[in-house]
């Protein structure tokens, strides 16, 4: 009988130190759980001498009832104090709408895939550039309109007092095109070179066809004997893969400081098939990208021997291709984060 008194005592003292429902549960199962002390005693009773059984049974049951009773009381007082939140894992979960790829990213990946399949490597360069790589090395002279403060975001040098965008003397800019990657790679690697450089570019401009941040894919191929015919072949193949094998392509003479000769590449308007409409501003043609043969001055700045090598370069505006592919009539829609727009792709 002494045994039960001790058991009750030890239960009492352990119960004192219980401070939450998890601890309480552990304590209760230690005493009256499947393998608890009390349950054990009840099992042992079967082996006790007949004359003791009744008394033992009474004692064990009394203690069991007592522990259950105490347990209930403790539980009630704990749940009053217990302010933890419990999760009902049987409730249906909150529905999280699945995301999707951004249209610009879809087109960007598709364009990268096309050039990689032709054998172009993929290179990258910094978005914060120096004046040298963004302009100087690309034969863009100091007074060229591309350097105008309306187009270029100048970075305020550390410690400068003038506001960033009036800092025309700053030689740090947000790159206005991906062409500086041409120079960085030509400085690092020897020809033959054949790579694209996709990435973000920045211009201080915003209207229906311009956003301050947009994407370009630069292309460069440099080797012995590269001609305009190679440029034509690569870009025609590219346009035919993106817009269909039958679309007409034309190379229209143009000017870029870093290519000579330069061309703007147009494709026949898919909307009116060349007869003239709103999409092509009645010209029957849609401008797709800029390209040309690398200007020898650019090679000189990058340390490439112009007696041995020639090359071509091109620059593709990704948002423009996405707009044409998906019929997006305001480029700014891409960056407004409106899910009704984004879910369509
Ligand atoms: N960098 C030019 C632009 O941003 C595009 C271009 C790239 C043109 C390479 C010719 C060759 O407008």
mmCIF file of N, CA and C in Angstrom, residues 154-233:
data_model
loop_
_atom_site.group_PDB
_atom_site.id
_atom_site.type_symbol
_atom_site.label_atom_id
_atom_site.label_comp_id
_atom_site.label_asym_id
_atom_site.label_seq_id
_atom_site.Cartn_x
_atom_site.Cartn_y
_atom_site.Cartn_z
ATOM 1 N N UNK A 154 23.278 58.511 -65.729
ATOM 2 C CA UNK A 154 24.633 58.630 -65.195
ATOM 3 C C UNK A 154 24.622 58.323 -63.714
ATOM 4 N N UNK A 155 25.648 57.647 -63.266
ATOM 5 C CA UNK A 155 25.753 57.296 -61.850
ATOM 6 C C UNK A 155 26.596 58.352 -61.155
ATOM 7 N N UNK A 156 26.037 58.879 -60.073
ATOM 8 C CA UNK A 156 26.750 59.895 -59.309
ATOM 9 C C UNK A 156 27.969 59.261 -58.635
ATOM 10 N N UNK A 157 29.159 59.803 -58.881
ATOM 11 C CA UNK A 157 30.340 59.212 -58.246
ATOM 12 C C UNK A 157 30.277 59.435 -56.735
ATOM 13 N N UNK A 158 30.871 58.545 -55.980
ATOM 14 C CA UNK A 158 30.907 58.657 -54.522
ATOM 15 C C UNK A 158 31.460 60.010 -54.105
ATOM 16 N N UNK A 159 30.751 60.685 -53.244
ATOM 17 C CA UNK A 159 31.263 61.947 -52.728
ATOM 18 C C UNK A 159 30.888 63.159 -53.572
ATOM 19 N N UNK A 160 30.350 62.945 -54.773
ATOM 20 C CA UNK A 160 29.995 64.078 -55.626
ATOM 21 C C UNK A 160 28.776 64.796 -55.055
ATOM 22 N N UNK A 161 28.742 66.114 -55.224
ATOM 23 C CA UNK A 161 27.641 66.857 -54.637
ATOM 24 C C UNK A 161 26.497 67.115 -55.603
ATOM 25 N N UNK A 162 26.821 67.116 -56.881
ATOM 26 C CA UNK A 162 25.801 67.377 -57.893
ATOM 27 C C UNK A 162 24.866 66.173 -58.005
ATOM 28 N N UNK A 163 23.554 66.396 -58.253
ATOM 29 C CA UNK A 163 22.648 65.261 -58.427
ATOM 30 C C UNK A 163 23.093 64.381 -59.596
ATOM 31 N N UNK A 164 22.800 63.086 -59.455
ATOM 32 C CA UNK A 164 23.323 62.094 -60.399
ATOM 33 C C UNK A 164 23.119 62.448 -61.865
ATOM 34 N N UNK A 165 21.868 62.849 -62.240
ATOM 35 C CA UNK A 165 21.633 62.967 -63.664
ATOM 36 C C UNK A 165 22.149 64.260 -64.291
ATOM 37 N N UNK A 166 22.613 65.157 -63.470
ATOM 38 C CA UNK A 166 23.251 66.307 -64.091
ATOM 39 C C UNK A 166 24.755 66.037 -64.162
ATOM 40 N N UNK A 167 25.137 64.844 -63.740
ATOM 41 C CA UNK A 167 26.548 64.526 -63.681
ATOM 42 C C UNK A 167 27.062 63.966 -64.983
ATOM 43 N N UNK A 168 27.094 64.805 -65.978
ATOM 44 C CA UNK A 168 27.507 64.341 -67.278
ATOM 45 C C UNK A 168 28.966 63.919 -67.300
ATOM 46 N N UNK A 169 29.728 64.481 -66.401
ATOM 47 C CA UNK A 169 31.153 64.142 -66.385
ATOM 48 C C UNK A 169 31.385 62.778 -65.738
ATOM 49 N N UNK A 170 30.339 62.258 -65.086
ATOM 50 C CA UNK A 170 30.506 60.950 -64.460
ATOM 51 C C UNK A 170 30.903 59.946 -65.524
ATOM 52 N N UNK A 171 31.860 59.118 -65.224
ATOM 53 C CA UNK A 171 32.210 58.104 -66.223
ATOM 54 C C UNK A 171 31.599 56.754 -65.887
ATOM 55 N N UNK A 172 30.595 56.773 -65.001
ATOM 56 C CA UNK A 172 29.883 55.530 -64.707
ATOM 57 C C UNK A 172 28.424 55.695 -65.113
ATOM 58 N N UNK A 173 27.933 54.724 -65.878
ATOM 59 C CA UNK A 173 26.569 54.806 -66.406
ATOM 60 C C UNK A 173 25.857 53.476 -66.200
ATOM 61 N N UNK A 174 24.523 53.505 -66.317
ATOM 62 C CA UNK A 174 23.808 52.244 -66.478
ATOM 63 C C UNK A 174 23.886 51.939 -67.968
ATOM 64 N N UNK A 175 24.311 50.772 -68.331
ATOM 65 C CA UNK A 175 24.557 50.524 -69.758
ATOM 66 C C UNK A 175 23.295 50.782 -70.576
ATOM 67 N N UNK A 176 23.493 51.439 -71.698
ATOM 68 C CA UNK A 176 22.344 51.802 -72.532
ATOM 69 C C UNK A 176 22.088 50.755 -73.606
ATOM 70 N N UNK A 177 23.001 49.819 -73.736
ATOM 71 C CA UNK A 177 22.842 48.699 -74.671
ATOM 72 C C UNK A 177 23.760 47.564 -74.227
ATOM 73 N N UNK A 178 23.624 46.393 -74.862
ATOM 74 C CA UNK A 178 24.474 45.251 -74.474
ATOM 75 C C UNK A 178 25.797 45.249 -75.245
ATOM 76 N N UNK A 179 26.000 46.230 -76.133
ATOM 77 C CA UNK A 179 27.234 46.244 -76.935
ATOM 78 C C UNK A 179 28.532 46.300 -76.127
ATOM 79 N N UNK A 180 28.573 46.934 -74.928
ATOM 80 C CA UNK A 180 29.830 46.902 -74.176
ATOM 81 C C UNK A 180 30.347 45.489 -73.896
ATOM 82 N N UNK A 181 29.442 44.504 -73.887
ATOM 83 C CA UNK A 181 29.898 43.121 -73.655
ATOM 84 C C UNK A 181 30.803 42.654 -74.801
ATOM 85 N N UNK A 182 30.526 43.168 -76.028
ATOM 86 C CA UNK A 182 31.429 42.874 -77.167
ATOM 87 C C UNK A 182 32.870 43.188 -76.789
ATOM 88 N N UNK A 183 33.081 44.401 -76.278
ATOM 89 C CA UNK A 183 34.440 44.863 -75.977
ATOM 90 C C UNK A 183 35.053 44.030 -74.863
ATOM 91 N N UNK A 184 34.260 43.825 -73.795
ATOM 92 C CA UNK A 184 34.796 43.071 -72.650
ATOM 93 C C UNK A 184 35.250 41.673 -73.060
ATOM 94 N N UNK A 185 34.480 41.029 -73.936
ATOM 95 C CA UNK A 185 34.856 39.658 -74.322
ATOM 96 C C UNK A 185 36.043 39.689 -75.292
ATOM 97 N N UNK A 186 36.043 40.658 -76.225
ATOM 98 C CA UNK A 186 37.165 40.737 -77.175
ATOM 99 C C UNK A 186 38.479 41.030 -76.460
ATOM 100 N N UNK A 187 38.409 41.771 -75.358
ATOM 101 C CA UNK A 187 39.621 42.033 -74.578
ATOM 102 C C UNK A 187 40.128 40.758 -73.902
ATOM 103 N N UNK A 188 39.187 39.901 -73.537
ATOM 104 C CA UNK A 188 39.545 38.717 -72.741
ATOM 105 C C UNK A 188 39.896 37.498 -73.595
ATOM 106 N N UNK A 189 39.184 37.344 -74.717
ATOM 107 C CA UNK A 189 39.326 36.093 -75.480
ATOM 108 C C UNK A 189 39.795 36.364 -76.909
ATOM 109 N N UNK A 190 40.492 35.418 -77.449
ATOM 110 C CA UNK A 190 41.002 35.538 -78.820
ATOM 111 C C UNK A 190 39.982 35.000 -79.811
ATOM 112 N N UNK A 191 39.916 35.555 -81.039
ATOM 113 C CA UNK A 191 39.048 34.966 -82.057
ATOM 114 C C UNK A 191 39.535 33.541 -82.381
ATOM 115 N N UNK A 192 38.712 32.675 -82.932
ATOM 116 C CA UNK A 192 37.334 32.953 -83.352
ATOM 117 C C UNK A 192 36.388 33.146 -82.166
ATOM 118 N N UNK A 193 35.489 34.153 -82.312
ATOM 119 C CA UNK A 193 34.496 34.436 -81.288
ATOM 120 C C UNK A 193 33.100 34.300 -81.884
ATOM 121 N N UNK A 194 32.226 33.713 -81.138
ATOM 122 C CA UNK A 194 30.850 33.542 -81.618
ATOM 123 C C UNK A 194 29.975 33.453 -80.377
ATOM 124 N N UNK A 195 29.418 34.595 -79.993
ATOM 125 C CA UNK A 195 28.619 34.564 -78.758
ATOM 126 C C UNK A 195 27.454 35.543 -78.818
ATOM 127 N N UNK A 196 26.498 35.318 -77.932
ATOM 128 C CA UNK A 196 25.448 36.310 -77.697
ATOM 129 C C UNK A 196 25.596 36.794 -76.260
ATOM 130 N N UNK A 197 25.065 37.988 -75.999
ATOM 131 C CA UNK A 197 25.101 38.534 -74.639
ATOM 132 C C UNK A 197 23.728 39.103 -74.313
ATOM 133 N N UNK A 198 22.888 38.308 -73.663
ATOM 134 C CA UNK A 198 21.554 38.793 -73.292
ATOM 135 C C UNK A 198 21.618 39.597 -71.992
ATOM 136 N N UNK A 199 20.692 40.519 -71.804
ATOM 137 C CA UNK A 199 20.666 41.210 -70.518
ATOM 138 C C UNK A 199 19.826 42.470 -70.500
ATOM 139 N N UNK A 200 19.764 43.086 -69.306
ATOM 140 C CA UNK A 200 18.987 44.312 -69.120
ATOM 141 C C UNK A 200 19.795 45.516 -69.565
ATOM 142 N N UNK A 201 19.109 46.484 -70.138
ATOM 143 C CA UNK A 201 19.733 47.760 -70.485
ATOM 144 C C UNK A 201 18.825 48.896 -70.021
ATOM 145 N N UNK A 202 19.363 50.093 -69.939
ATOM 146 C CA UNK A 202 18.656 51.205 -69.290
ATOM 147 C C UNK A 202 18.708 52.470 -70.131
ATOM 148 N N UNK A 203 17.553 53.070 -70.326
ATOM 149 C CA UNK A 203 17.539 54.391 -70.978
ATOM 150 C C UNK A 203 16.478 55.250 -70.316
ATOM 151 N N UNK A 204 16.798 56.506 -70.179
ATOM 152 C CA UNK A 204 15.894 57.428 -69.518
ATOM 153 C C UNK A 204 14.770 57.822 -70.474
ATOM 154 N N UNK A 205 13.774 56.953 -70.573
ATOM 155 C CA UNK A 205 12.751 57.108 -71.597
ATOM 156 C C UNK A 205 11.529 56.301 -71.171
ATOM 157 N N UNK A 206 10.336 56.861 -71.316
ATOM 158 C CA UNK A 206 9.138 56.077 -71.008
ATOM 159 C C UNK A 206 7.944 56.573 -71.802
ATOM 160 N N UNK A 207 7.467 55.742 -72.700
ATOM 161 C CA UNK A 207 6.214 56.027 -73.411
ATOM 162 C C UNK A 207 5.668 54.700 -73.931
ATOM 163 N N UNK A 208 4.733 54.775 -74.860
ATOM 164 C CA UNK A 208 4.050 53.552 -75.289
ATOM 165 C C UNK A 208 5.010 52.500 -75.857
ATOM 166 N N UNK A 209 6.156 52.940 -76.368
ATOM 167 C CA UNK A 209 7.100 51.954 -76.910
ATOM 168 C C UNK A 209 8.464 51.969 -76.215
ATOM 169 N N UNK A 210 8.555 52.656 -75.056
ATOM 170 C CA UNK A 210 9.826 52.674 -74.311
ATOM 171 C C UNK A 210 9.593 52.507 -72.810
ATOM 172 N N UNK A 211 10.435 51.682 -72.175
ATOM 173 C CA UNK A 211 10.476 51.618 -70.708
ATOM 174 C C UNK A 211 11.923 51.871 -70.295
ATOM 175 N N UNK A 212 12.122 52.454 -69.107
ATOM 176 C CA UNK A 212 13.500 52.787 -68.692
ATOM 177 C C UNK A 212 14.412 51.559 -68.565
ATOM 178 N N UNK A 213 13.814 50.412 -68.306
ATOM 179 C CA UNK A 213 14.594 49.175 -68.313
ATOM 180 C C UNK A 213 14.020 48.284 -69.397
ATOM 181 N N UNK A 214 14.870 47.758 -70.231
ATOM 182 C CA UNK A 214 14.394 46.744 -71.187
ATOM 183 C C UNK A 214 15.521 45.754 -71.456
ATOM 184 N N UNK A 215 15.270 44.826 -72.361
ATOM 185 C CA UNK A 215 16.240 43.745 -72.583
ATOM 186 C C UNK A 215 16.741 43.718 -74.018
ATOM 187 N N UNK A 216 18.011 43.380 -74.153
ATOM 188 C CA UNK A 216 18.572 43.190 -75.490
ATOM 189 C C UNK A 216 19.330 41.870 -75.528
ATOM 190 N N UNK A 217 19.498 41.373 -76.741
ATOM 191 C CA UNK A 217 20.446 40.278 -76.945
ATOM 192 C C UNK A 217 21.460 40.778 -77.968
ATOM 193 N N UNK A 218 22.695 40.889 -77.542
ATOM 194 C CA UNK A 218 23.774 41.286 -78.430
ATOM 195 C C UNK A 218 24.304 40.030 -79.111
ATOM 196 N N UNK A 219 24.824 40.186 -80.322
ATOM 197 C CA UNK A 219 25.480 39.045 -80.966
ATOM 198 C C UNK A 219 26.798 39.491 -81.568
ATOM 199 N N UNK A 220 27.807 38.640 -81.499
ATOM 200 C CA UNK A 220 29.088 38.982 -82.121
ATOM 201 C C UNK A 220 29.717 37.725 -82.703
ATOM 202 N N UNK A 221 30.213 37.879 -83.934
ATOM 203 C CA UNK A 221 30.949 36.767 -84.549
ATOM 204 C C UNK A 221 32.202 37.354 -85.168
ATOM 205 N N UNK A 222 33.362 36.878 -84.745
ATOM 206 C CA UNK A 222 34.640 37.382 -85.254
ATOM 207 C C UNK A 222 35.526 36.214 -85.653
ATOM 208 N N UNK A 223 35.997 36.256 -86.886
ATOM 209 C CA UNK A 223 36.935 35.214 -87.338
ATOM 210 C C UNK A 223 37.580 35.699 -88.639
ATOM 211 N N UNK A 224 38.473 34.907 -89.193
ATOM 212 C CA UNK A 224 39.031 35.246 -90.507
ATOM 213 C C UNK A 224 37.942 35.020 -91.544
ATOM 214 N N UNK A 225 37.797 35.980 -92.445
ATOM 215 C CA UNK A 225 36.887 35.784 -93.572
ATOM 216 C C UNK A 225 35.402 35.906 -93.287
ATOM 217 N N UNK A 226 35.027 36.503 -92.169
ATOM 218 C CA UNK A 226 33.585 36.718 -91.919
ATOM 219 C C UNK A 226 33.107 37.882 -92.799
ATOM 220 N N UNK A 227 31.989 37.669 -93.494
ATOM 221 C CA UNK A 227 31.463 38.715 -94.375
ATOM 222 C C UNK A 227 30.010 39.034 -94.033
ATOM 223 N N UNK A 228 29.492 40.025 -94.738
ATOM 224 C CA UNK A 228 28.101 40.422 -94.561
ATOM 225 C C UNK A 228 27.154 39.267 -94.902
ATOM 226 N N UNK A 229 27.629 38.363 -95.773
ATOM 227 C CA UNK A 229 26.798 37.197 -96.143
ATOM 228 C C UNK A 229 26.541 36.324 -94.922
ATOM 229 N N UNK A 230 27.557 36.189 -94.054
ATOM 230 C CA UNK A 230 27.376 35.403 -92.822
ATOM 231 C C UNK A 230 26.343 36.060 -91.917
ATOM 232 N N UNK A 231 26.444 37.383 -91.806
ATOM 233 C CA UNK A 231 25.492 38.140 -90.990
ATOM 234 C C UNK A 231 24.070 37.904 -91.490
ATOM 235 N N UNK A 232 23.919 38.013 -92.823
ATOM 236 C CA UNK A 232 22.603 37.831 -93.430
ATOM 237 C C UNK A 232 22.048 36.445 -93.163
ATOM 238 N N UNK A 233 22.904 35.449 -93.321
ATOM 239 C CA UNK A 233 22.460 34.058 -93.137
ATOM 240 C C UNK A 233 21.967 33.832 -91.711
#
